[in-house]
Coordinates of C-alpha atoms in Angstrom, one line a residue:
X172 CA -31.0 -14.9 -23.5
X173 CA -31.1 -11.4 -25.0
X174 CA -32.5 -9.9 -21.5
X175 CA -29.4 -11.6 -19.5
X176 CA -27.1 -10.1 -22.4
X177 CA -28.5 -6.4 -21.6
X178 CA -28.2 -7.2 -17.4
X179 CA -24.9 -7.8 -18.0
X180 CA -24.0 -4.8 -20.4
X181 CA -26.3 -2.9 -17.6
X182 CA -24.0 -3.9 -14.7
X183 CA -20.7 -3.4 -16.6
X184 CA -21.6 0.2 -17.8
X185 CA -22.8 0.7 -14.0
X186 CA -19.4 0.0 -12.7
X187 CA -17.4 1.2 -15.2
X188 CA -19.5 5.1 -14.6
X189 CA -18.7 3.7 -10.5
X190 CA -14.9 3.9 -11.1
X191 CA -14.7 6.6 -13.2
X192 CA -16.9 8.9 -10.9
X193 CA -14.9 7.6 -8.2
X194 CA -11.2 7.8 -9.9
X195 CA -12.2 11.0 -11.2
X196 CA -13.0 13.3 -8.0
X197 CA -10.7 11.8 -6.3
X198 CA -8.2 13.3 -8.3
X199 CA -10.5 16.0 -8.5
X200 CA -10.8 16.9 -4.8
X201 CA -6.9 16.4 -4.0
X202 CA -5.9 18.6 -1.1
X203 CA -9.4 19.4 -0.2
X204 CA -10.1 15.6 0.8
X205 CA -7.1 15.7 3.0
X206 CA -8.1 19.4 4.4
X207 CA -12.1 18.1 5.1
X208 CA -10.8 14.8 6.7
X209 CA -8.3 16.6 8.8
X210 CA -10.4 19.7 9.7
X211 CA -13.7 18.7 9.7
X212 CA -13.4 16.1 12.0
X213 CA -12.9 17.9 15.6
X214 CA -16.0 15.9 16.9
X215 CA -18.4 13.0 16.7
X216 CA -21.0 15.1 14.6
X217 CA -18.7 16.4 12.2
X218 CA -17.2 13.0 11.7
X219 CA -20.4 11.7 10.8
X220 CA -21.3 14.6 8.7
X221 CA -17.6 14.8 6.6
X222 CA -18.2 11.2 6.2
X223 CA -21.4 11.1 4.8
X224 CA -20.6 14.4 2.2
X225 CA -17.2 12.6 1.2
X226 CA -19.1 9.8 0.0
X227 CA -21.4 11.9 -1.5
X228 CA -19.4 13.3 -3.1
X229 CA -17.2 10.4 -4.7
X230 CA -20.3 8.3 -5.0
X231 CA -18.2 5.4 -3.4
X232 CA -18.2 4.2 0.7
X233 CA -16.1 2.0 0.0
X234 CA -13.5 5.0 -0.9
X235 CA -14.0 6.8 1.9
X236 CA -13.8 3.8 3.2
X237 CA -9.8 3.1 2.4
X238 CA -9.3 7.5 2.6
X239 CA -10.1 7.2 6.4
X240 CA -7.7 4.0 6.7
X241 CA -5.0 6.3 5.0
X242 CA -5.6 9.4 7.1
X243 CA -6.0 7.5 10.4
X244 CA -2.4 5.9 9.2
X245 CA -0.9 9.1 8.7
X246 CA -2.1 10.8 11.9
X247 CA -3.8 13.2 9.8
X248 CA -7.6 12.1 11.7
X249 CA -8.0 10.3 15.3
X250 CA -9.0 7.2 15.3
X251 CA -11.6 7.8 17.9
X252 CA -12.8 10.0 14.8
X253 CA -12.3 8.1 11.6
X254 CA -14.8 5.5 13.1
X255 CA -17.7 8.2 12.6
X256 CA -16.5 8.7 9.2
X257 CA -17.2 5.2 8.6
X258 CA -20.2 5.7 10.3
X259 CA -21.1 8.2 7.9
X260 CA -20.3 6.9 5.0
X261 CA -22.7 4.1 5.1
X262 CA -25.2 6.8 5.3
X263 CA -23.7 8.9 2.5
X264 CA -23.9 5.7 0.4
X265 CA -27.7 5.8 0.5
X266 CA -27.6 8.7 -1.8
X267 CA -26.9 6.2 -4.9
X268 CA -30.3 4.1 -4.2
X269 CA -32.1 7.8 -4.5
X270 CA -30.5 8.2 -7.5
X271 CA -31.3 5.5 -9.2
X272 CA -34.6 5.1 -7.8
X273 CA -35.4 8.7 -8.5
X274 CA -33.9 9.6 -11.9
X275 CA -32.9 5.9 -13.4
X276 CA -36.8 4.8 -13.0
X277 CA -38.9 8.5 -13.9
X278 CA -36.7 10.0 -16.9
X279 CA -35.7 9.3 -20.8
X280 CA -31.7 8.8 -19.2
X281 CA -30.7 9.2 -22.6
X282 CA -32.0 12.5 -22.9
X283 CA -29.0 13.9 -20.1
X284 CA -27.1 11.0 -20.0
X285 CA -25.2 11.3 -23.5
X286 CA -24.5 14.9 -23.3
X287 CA -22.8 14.7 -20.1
X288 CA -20.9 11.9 -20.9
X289 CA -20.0 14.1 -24.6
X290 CA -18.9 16.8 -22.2
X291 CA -17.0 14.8 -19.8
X292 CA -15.2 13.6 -22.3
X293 CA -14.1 16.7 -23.8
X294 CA -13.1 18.1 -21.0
X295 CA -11.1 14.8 -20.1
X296 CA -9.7 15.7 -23.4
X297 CA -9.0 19.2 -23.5
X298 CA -9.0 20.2 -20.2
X299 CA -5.3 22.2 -19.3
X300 CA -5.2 21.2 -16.0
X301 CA -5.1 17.4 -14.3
X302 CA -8.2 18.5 -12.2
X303 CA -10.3 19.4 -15.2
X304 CA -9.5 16.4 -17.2
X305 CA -9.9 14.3 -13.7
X306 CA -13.6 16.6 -13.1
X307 CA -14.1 15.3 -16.9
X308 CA -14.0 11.7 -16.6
X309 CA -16.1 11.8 -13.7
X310 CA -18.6 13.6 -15.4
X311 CA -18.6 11.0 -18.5
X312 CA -18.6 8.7 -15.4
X313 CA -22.1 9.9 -14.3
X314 CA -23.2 9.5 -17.7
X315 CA -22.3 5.8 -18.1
X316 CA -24.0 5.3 -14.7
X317 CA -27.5 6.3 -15.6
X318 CA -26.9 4.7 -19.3
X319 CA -26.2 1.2 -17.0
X320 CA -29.1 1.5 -15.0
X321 CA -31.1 2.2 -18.4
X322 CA -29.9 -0.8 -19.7
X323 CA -29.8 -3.1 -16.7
X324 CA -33.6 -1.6 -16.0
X325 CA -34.5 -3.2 -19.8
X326 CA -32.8 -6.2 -18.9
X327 CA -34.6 -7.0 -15.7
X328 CA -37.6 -5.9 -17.8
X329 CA -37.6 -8.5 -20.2
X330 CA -36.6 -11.6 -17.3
X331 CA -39.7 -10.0 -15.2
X332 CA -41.8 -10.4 -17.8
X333 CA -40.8 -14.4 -18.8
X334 CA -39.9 -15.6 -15.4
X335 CA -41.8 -16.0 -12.2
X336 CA -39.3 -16.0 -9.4
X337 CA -41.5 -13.8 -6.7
X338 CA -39.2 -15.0 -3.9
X339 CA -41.5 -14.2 -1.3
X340 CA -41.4 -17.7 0.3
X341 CA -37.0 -17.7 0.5
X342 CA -35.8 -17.8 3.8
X343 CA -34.5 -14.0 5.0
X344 CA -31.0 -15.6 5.6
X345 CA -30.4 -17.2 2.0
X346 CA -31.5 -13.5 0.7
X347 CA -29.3 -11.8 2.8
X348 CA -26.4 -14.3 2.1
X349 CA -27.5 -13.1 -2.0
X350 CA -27.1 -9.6 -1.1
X351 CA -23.5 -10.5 0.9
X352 CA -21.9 -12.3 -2.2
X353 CA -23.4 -9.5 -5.2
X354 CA -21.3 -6.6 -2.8
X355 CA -18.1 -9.0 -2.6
X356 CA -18.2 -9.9 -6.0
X357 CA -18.3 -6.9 -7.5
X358 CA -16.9 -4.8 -4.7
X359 CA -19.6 -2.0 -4.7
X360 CA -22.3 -1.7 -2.8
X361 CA -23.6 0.6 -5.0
X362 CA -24.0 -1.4 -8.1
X363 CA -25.4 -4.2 -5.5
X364 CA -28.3 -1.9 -4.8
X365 CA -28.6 -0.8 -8.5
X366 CA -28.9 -4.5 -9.5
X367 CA -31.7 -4.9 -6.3
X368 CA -33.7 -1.8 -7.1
X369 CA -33.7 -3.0 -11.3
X370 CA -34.9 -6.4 -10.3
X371 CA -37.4 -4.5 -7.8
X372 CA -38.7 -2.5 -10.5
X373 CA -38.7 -5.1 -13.2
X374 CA -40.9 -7.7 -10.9
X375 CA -38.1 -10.0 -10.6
X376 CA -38.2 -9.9 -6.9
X377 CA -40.7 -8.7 -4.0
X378 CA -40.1 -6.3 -1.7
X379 CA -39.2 -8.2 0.9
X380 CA -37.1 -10.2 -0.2
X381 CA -35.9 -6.7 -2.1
X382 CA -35.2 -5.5 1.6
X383 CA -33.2 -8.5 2.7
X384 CA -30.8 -8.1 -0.1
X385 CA -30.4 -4.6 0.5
X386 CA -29.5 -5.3 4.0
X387 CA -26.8 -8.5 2.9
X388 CA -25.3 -5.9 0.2
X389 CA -24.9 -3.6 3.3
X390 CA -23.0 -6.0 4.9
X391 CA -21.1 -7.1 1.8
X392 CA -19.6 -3.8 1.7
X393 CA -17.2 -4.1 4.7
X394 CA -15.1 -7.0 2.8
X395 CA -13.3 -3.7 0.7
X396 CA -11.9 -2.5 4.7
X397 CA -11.2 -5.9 4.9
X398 CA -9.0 -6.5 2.0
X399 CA -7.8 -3.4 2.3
X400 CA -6.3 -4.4 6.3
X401 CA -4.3 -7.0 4.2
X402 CA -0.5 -5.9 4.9
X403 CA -1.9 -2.9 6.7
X404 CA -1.3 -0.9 9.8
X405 CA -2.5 -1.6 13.2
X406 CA -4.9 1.4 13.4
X407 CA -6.2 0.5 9.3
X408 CA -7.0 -3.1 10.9
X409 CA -8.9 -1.7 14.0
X410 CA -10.9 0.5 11.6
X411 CA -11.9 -2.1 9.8
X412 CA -13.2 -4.0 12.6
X413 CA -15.0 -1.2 13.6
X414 CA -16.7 -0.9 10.1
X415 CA -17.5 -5.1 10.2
X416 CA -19.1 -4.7 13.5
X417 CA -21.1 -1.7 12.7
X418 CA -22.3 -2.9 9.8
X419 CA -23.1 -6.3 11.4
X420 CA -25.3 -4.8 14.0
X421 CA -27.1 -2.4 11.8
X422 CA -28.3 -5.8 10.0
X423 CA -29.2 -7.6 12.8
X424 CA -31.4 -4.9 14.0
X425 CA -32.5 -4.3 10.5
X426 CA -33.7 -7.7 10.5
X427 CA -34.6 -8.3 13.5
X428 CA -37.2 -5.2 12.9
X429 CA -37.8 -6.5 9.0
X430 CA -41.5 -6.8 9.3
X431 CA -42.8 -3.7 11.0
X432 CA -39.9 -2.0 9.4
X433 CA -41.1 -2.8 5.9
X434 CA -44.5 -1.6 7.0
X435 CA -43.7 1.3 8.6
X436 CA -41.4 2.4 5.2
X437 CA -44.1 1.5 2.9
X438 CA -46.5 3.8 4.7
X439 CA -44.7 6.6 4.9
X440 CA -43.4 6.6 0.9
X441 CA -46.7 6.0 0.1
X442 CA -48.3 9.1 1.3
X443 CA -44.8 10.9 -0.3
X444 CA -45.9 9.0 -3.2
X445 CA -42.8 6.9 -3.8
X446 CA -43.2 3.9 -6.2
X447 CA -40.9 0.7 -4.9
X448 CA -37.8 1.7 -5.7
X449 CA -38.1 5.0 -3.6
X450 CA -39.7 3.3 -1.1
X451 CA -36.4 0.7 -0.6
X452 CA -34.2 3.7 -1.1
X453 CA -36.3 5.1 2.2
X454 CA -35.6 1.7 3.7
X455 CA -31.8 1.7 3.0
X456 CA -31.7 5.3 4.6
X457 CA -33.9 4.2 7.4
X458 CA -31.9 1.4 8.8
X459 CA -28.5 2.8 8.3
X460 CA -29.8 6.1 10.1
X461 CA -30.9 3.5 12.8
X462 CA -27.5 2.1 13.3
X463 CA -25.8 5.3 13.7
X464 CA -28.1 6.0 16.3
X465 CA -27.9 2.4 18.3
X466 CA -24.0 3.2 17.9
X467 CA -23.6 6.8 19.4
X468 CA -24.0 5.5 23.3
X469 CA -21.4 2.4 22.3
X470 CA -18.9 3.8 19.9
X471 CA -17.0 4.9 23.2
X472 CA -17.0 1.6 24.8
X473 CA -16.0 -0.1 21.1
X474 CA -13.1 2.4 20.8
X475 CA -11.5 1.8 24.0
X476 CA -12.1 -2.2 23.2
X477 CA -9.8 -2.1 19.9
X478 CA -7.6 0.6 20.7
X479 CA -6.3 -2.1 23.2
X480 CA -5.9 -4.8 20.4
X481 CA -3.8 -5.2 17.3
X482 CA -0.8 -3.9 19.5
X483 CA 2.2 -6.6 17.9
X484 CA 2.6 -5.3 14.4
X485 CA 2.7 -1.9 16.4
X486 CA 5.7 -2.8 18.7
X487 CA 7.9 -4.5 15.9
X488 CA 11.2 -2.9 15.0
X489 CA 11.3 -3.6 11.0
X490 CA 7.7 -3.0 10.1
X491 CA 6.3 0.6 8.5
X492 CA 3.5 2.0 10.8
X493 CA 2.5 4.9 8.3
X494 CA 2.5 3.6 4.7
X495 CA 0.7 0.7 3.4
X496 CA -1.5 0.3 0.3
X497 CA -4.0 2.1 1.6
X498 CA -2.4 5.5 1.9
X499 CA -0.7 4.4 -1.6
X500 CA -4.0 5.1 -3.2
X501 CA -4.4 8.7 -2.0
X502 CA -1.3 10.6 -3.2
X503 CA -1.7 13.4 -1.1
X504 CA -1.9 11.9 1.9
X505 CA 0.9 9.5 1.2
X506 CA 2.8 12.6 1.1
X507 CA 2.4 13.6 4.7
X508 CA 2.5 9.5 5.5
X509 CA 5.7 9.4 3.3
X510 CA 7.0 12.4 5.8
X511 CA 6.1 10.9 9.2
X512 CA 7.8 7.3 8.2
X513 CA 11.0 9.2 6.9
X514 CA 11.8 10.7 9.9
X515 CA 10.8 7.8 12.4
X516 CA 13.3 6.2 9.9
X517 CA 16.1 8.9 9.9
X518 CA 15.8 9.3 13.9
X519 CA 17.4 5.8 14.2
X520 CA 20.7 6.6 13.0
X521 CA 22.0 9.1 15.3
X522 CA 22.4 6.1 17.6
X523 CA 23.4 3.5 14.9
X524 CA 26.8 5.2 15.3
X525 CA 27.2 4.0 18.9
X526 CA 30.1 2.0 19.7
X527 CA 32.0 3.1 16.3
X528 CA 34.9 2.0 15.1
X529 CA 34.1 -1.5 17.1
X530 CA 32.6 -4.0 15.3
X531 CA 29.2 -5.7 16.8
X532 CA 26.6 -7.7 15.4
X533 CA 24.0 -5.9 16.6
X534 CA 24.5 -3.0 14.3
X535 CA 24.3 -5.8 11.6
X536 CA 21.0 -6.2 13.3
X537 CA 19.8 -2.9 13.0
X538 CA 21.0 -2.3 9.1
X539 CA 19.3 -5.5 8.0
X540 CA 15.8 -4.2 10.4
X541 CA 16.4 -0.7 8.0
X542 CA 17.2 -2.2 4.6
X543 CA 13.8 -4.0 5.4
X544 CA 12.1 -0.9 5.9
X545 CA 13.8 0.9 3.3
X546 CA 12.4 -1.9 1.1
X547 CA 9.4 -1.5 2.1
X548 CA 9.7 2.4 1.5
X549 CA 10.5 1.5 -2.4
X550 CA 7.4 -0.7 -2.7
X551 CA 5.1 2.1 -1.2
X552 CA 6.8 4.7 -3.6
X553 CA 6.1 2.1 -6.5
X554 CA 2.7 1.3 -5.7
X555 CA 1.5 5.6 -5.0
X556 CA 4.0 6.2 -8.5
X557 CA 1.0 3.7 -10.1
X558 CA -2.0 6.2 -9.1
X559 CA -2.9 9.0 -11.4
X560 CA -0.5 11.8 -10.8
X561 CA -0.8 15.6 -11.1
X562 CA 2.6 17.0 -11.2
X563 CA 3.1 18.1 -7.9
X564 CA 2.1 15.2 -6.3
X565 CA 4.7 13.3 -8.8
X566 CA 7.5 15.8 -7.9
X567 CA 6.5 15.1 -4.4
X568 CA 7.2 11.1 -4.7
X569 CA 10.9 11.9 -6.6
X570 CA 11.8 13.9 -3.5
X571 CA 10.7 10.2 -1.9
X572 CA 13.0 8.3 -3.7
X573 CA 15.9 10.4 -3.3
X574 CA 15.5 10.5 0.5
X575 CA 15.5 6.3 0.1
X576 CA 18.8 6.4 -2.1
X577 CA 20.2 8.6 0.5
X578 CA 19.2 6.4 3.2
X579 CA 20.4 3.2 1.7
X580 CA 23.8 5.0 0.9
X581 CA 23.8 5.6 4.7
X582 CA 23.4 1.8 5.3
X583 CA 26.1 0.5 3.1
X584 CA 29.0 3.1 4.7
X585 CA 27.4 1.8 7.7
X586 CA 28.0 -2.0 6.8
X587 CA 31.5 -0.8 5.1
X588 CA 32.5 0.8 8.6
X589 CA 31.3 -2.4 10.7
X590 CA 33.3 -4.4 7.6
X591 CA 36.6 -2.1 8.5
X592 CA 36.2 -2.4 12.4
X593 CA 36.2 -6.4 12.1
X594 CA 39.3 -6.2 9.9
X595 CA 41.0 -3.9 12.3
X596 CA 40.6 -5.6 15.1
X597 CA 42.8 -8.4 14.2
X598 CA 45.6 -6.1 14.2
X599 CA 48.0 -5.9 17.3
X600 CA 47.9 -2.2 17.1
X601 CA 44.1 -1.7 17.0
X602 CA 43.7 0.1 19.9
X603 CA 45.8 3.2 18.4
X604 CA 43.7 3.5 15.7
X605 CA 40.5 3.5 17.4
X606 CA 41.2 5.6 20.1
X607 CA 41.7 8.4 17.5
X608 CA 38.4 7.2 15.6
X609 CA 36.2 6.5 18.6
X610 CA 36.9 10.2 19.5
X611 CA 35.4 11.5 16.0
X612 CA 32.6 8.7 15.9
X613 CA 31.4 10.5 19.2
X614 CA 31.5 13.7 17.9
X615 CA 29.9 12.6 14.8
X616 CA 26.7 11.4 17.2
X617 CA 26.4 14.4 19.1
X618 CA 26.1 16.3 16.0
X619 CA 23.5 14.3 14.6
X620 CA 21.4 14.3 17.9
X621 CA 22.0 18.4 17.7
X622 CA 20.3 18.5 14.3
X623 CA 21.7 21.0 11.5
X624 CA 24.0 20.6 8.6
X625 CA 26.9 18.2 10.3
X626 CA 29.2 18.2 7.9
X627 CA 30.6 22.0 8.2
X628 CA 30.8 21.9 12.4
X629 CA 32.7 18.7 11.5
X630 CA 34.8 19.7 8.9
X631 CA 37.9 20.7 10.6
X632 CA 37.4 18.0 13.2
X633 CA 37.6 15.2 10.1
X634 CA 40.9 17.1 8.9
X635 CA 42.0 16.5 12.4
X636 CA 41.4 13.1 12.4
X637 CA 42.9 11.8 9.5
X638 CA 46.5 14.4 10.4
X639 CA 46.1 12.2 13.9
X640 CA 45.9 9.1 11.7
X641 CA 49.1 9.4 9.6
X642 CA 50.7 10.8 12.2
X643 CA 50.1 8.1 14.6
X644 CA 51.7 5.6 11.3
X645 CA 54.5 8.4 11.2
X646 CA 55.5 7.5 14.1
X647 CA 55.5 3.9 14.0
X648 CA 52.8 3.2 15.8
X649 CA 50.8 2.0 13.0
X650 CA 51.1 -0.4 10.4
X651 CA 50.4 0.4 6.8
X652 CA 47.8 -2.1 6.6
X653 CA 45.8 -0.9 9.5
X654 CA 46.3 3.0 8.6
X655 CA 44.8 2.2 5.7
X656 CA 41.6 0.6 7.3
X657 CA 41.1 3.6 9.5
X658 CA 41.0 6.1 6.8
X659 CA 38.7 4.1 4.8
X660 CA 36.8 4.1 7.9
X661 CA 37.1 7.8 8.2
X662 CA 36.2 8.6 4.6
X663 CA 33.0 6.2 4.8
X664 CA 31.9 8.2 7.9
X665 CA 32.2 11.9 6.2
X666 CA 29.7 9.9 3.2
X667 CA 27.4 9.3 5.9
X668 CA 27.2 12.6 7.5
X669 CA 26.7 13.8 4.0
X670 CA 23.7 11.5 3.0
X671 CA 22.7 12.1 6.4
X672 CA 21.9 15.7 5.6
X673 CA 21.0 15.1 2.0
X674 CA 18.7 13.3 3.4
X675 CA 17.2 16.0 5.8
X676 CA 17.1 18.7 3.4
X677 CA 15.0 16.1 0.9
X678 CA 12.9 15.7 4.0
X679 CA 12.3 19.5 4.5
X680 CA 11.3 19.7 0.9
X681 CA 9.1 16.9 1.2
X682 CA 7.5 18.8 4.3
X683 CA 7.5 21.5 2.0
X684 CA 9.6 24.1 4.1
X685 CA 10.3 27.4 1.5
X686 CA 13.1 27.7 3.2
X687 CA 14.9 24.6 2.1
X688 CA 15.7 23.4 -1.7
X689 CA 16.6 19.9 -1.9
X690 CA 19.8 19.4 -3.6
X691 CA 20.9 16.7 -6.0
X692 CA 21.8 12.9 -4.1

């Protein structure tokens, strides 16, 4: 049992190094992801090539994988775009297999391994800055990688040396099927292909049937886009779609061409002089590289197919189209997502003043359609507050939830004024007092569709308004009771032009305008 203690040990220090790398430069990278994705992406080939070096880079597809959801979300990449990034990172993923078929299987790990974890470590430590320390566990990261596939490699070792399982005579399909559930279960490709090229080396397995798991774990890897559409956005679900049926295709040909494939790929690494685990590297590279090529005449054609579905989450009223958890887990682009939702948010209440100071129920409509989307605003700013942080990007979510307080104080002297107009209503002289407020409501939406600080333009107007008011009572024409109503109605209105701009000077600071400082809720 000792050699399926040290598999296990192997896979678990595999995947812990995985996250760590992965955790690590993202943190690491912070604006420059969002500047690559956003800039690098003007065309098809640079797509495909930003792709592939992000995942490089981070050591994780399936990453990149959720970063292009997040982007595509915030508008930040096309979506037309973000599909060859997908592309691109299931090439870019094929760097791993190198890695652990070139230095896991040829070196004494331990020999690198432990001193870059020491120094990772000391820099996670020590470091002054968030990047540093965030550079220094990925480092330590890369360290516990190599010391996984060490020990994995011993583990396999030993069960290729007792057992017999040559799996040479399994059905393709059931081997595939293998590779699907080893992705899904422990939702990386990359330690899939680790735990494939191990049992490859060890004699566990054949290459064939080495091949066909390599191929499943390729498919495995799309179930990360597909958890991740979960509660998501239109445009994260068509992505993911996108990714399923590349990846699907790219298998099917794969397998479809299996034999000669295998040949051909042996061949060639032989005269390179690749032992099996190089060679299945070169096979992993091979067939992905094919796929992007079957896909650059149809990507077009599948673009245009599912930019015409997934339109009903799209079209309803109370649902966030820029934030979801995917954009959650990369803090700065939730920023710019964070942005773009706020103001789709604040443009609505220009017009949820119409028809003030009479009471309707379909502005009781429209606040309960916002509180849900301001709720849904507090559990995005919960979920990004749960990522590792560097202080900016933590300032940046506080200027968040002030905008949200703001905005829910502008829905409760919204539900207060609705409150006052159904009171007043059912007093015989109604019509007095809201001919003097439907006046100020008006010029209280103009305002607002003008843009600029409200409240000073408005000023003397409100004083105005509320010396019309009492003298309207002085006069007899009304009653205490409903004078009473109006004013409350008045004062509840000057609150909401003055969360109103609170609001839009939070957003300019969350836009990061030099020009404007946020002031306290």
């Amino acid at each position: 049992m000792g050699y399926i203690s040290a598999s296990l040990g192997g896979l678990g220090l595999f995947l812990l190094g995985m996250w760590l790398i992965t955790e690590g430069l993202r943190v690491a990278a912070g604006p420059s992801l969002e500047r690559l994705l956003s800039s690098w992406t003007s065309s098809r080939w640079r797509g495909l090539v930003s792709g592939t070096l992000l995942t490089v880079m981070v050591q994780s597809s399936s990453a990149v994988t959720v970063a292009a959801l997040g982007f595509v979300n915030t508008g930040l990449l096309r979506f037309e775009r973000a599909v060859w990034v997908i592309f691109g990172s299931n090439l870019g993923t094929t760097l791993t297999a190198w890695l652990v078929a070139m230095i896991g299987f040829s070196f004494k790990i331990d020999l690198f391994a432990l001193p870059i974890i020491g120094v990772g470590a000391l820099l996670r430590v020590f470091a002054p800055f968030d990047r540093y320390r965030s550079l220094g566990m990925a480092l330590a990261g890369f360290g516990l990688l190599f010391m996984g596939i060490q020990v994995l490699s011993s583990g396999f070792g030993q069960m290729g040396e007792r057992l017999s399982l040559g799996m040479a005579g399994q059905p393709l399909v059931l081997m595939v099927g293998i590779g699907v559930l080893l992705t899904t279960l422990m939702q990386s490709s990359s330690a899939a292909l680790a735990v494939v090229l191990t049992a490859l080396a060890g004699g566990v397995i054949d290459f064939g049937g080495a091949a066909a798991l390599v191929i499943g774990a390729n498919v495995g890897t799309t179930s990360t886009a597909l958890l991740s559409t979960l509660g998501a956005t239109v445009q994260a679900r068509r992505l993911a779609v996108a990714h399923v049926l590349f990846n699907l295709l790219t298998a099917l040909v794969a397998l479809a061409l299996l034999g000669p494939g295998v040949d051909l790929v042996v061949a060639v690494a032989s005269g390179w002089g690749l032992a099996p685990p190089g060679q299945l590297a070169l096979f992993h590279t091979a067939f992905n590289a094919l796929g992007i090529v079957l896909m650059w005449p149809l990507e077009p054609v599948l673009t245009r197919f599912l930019l015409t579905r997934f339109k009903e989450r799209q079209r309803a009223t109370a649902q966030l189209q820029f934030l979801d958890r995917n954009v959650a887990d990369l803090p700065d682009a939730a920023r710019t997502a964070l942005a773009r939702e706020i103001e789709r948010i604040l443009a609505r209440y220009p017009d949820a003043l119409g028809g003030l100071p009479r009471p309707h129920d379909e502005r009781l409509k429209g606040i309960a359609e916002r509180r849900q989307l301001l709720a849904g605003l507090g559990d995005f700013l919960a979920m990004a507050g749960r990522q590792q942080l560097t202080e900016e990007q933590v300032n940046g979510f506080r200027i968040g939830w002030r905008i949200q307080l703001n905005l829910s104080n502008m829905e409760d002297a919204l539900a207060g004024m609705n409150e006052h107009g159904r009171q007043m209503i059912r007093q015989p002289d109604h019509e007095v007092a809201m001919a003097v407020l439907a006046a100020w409501f008006e010029q209280m939406h103009q305002q607002l569709r003008r843009g600029g600080d409200p409240t000073e333009p408005l000023r003397f107007a409100y004083e105005q308004v509320k010396d019309a008011l009492m003298q309207r009572a002085m006069d007899g024409a009304l009653t205490r009771y409903t004078l009473d109503l109006a004013l409350q109605d008045l004062s509840l209105s000057r609150r909401f032009l003055e969360q109103w701009w609170r609001a839009t000077v939070h957003l300019r600071a969350l836009l990061d305008d030099p020009e404007q400082q946020a002031p306290l809720p």
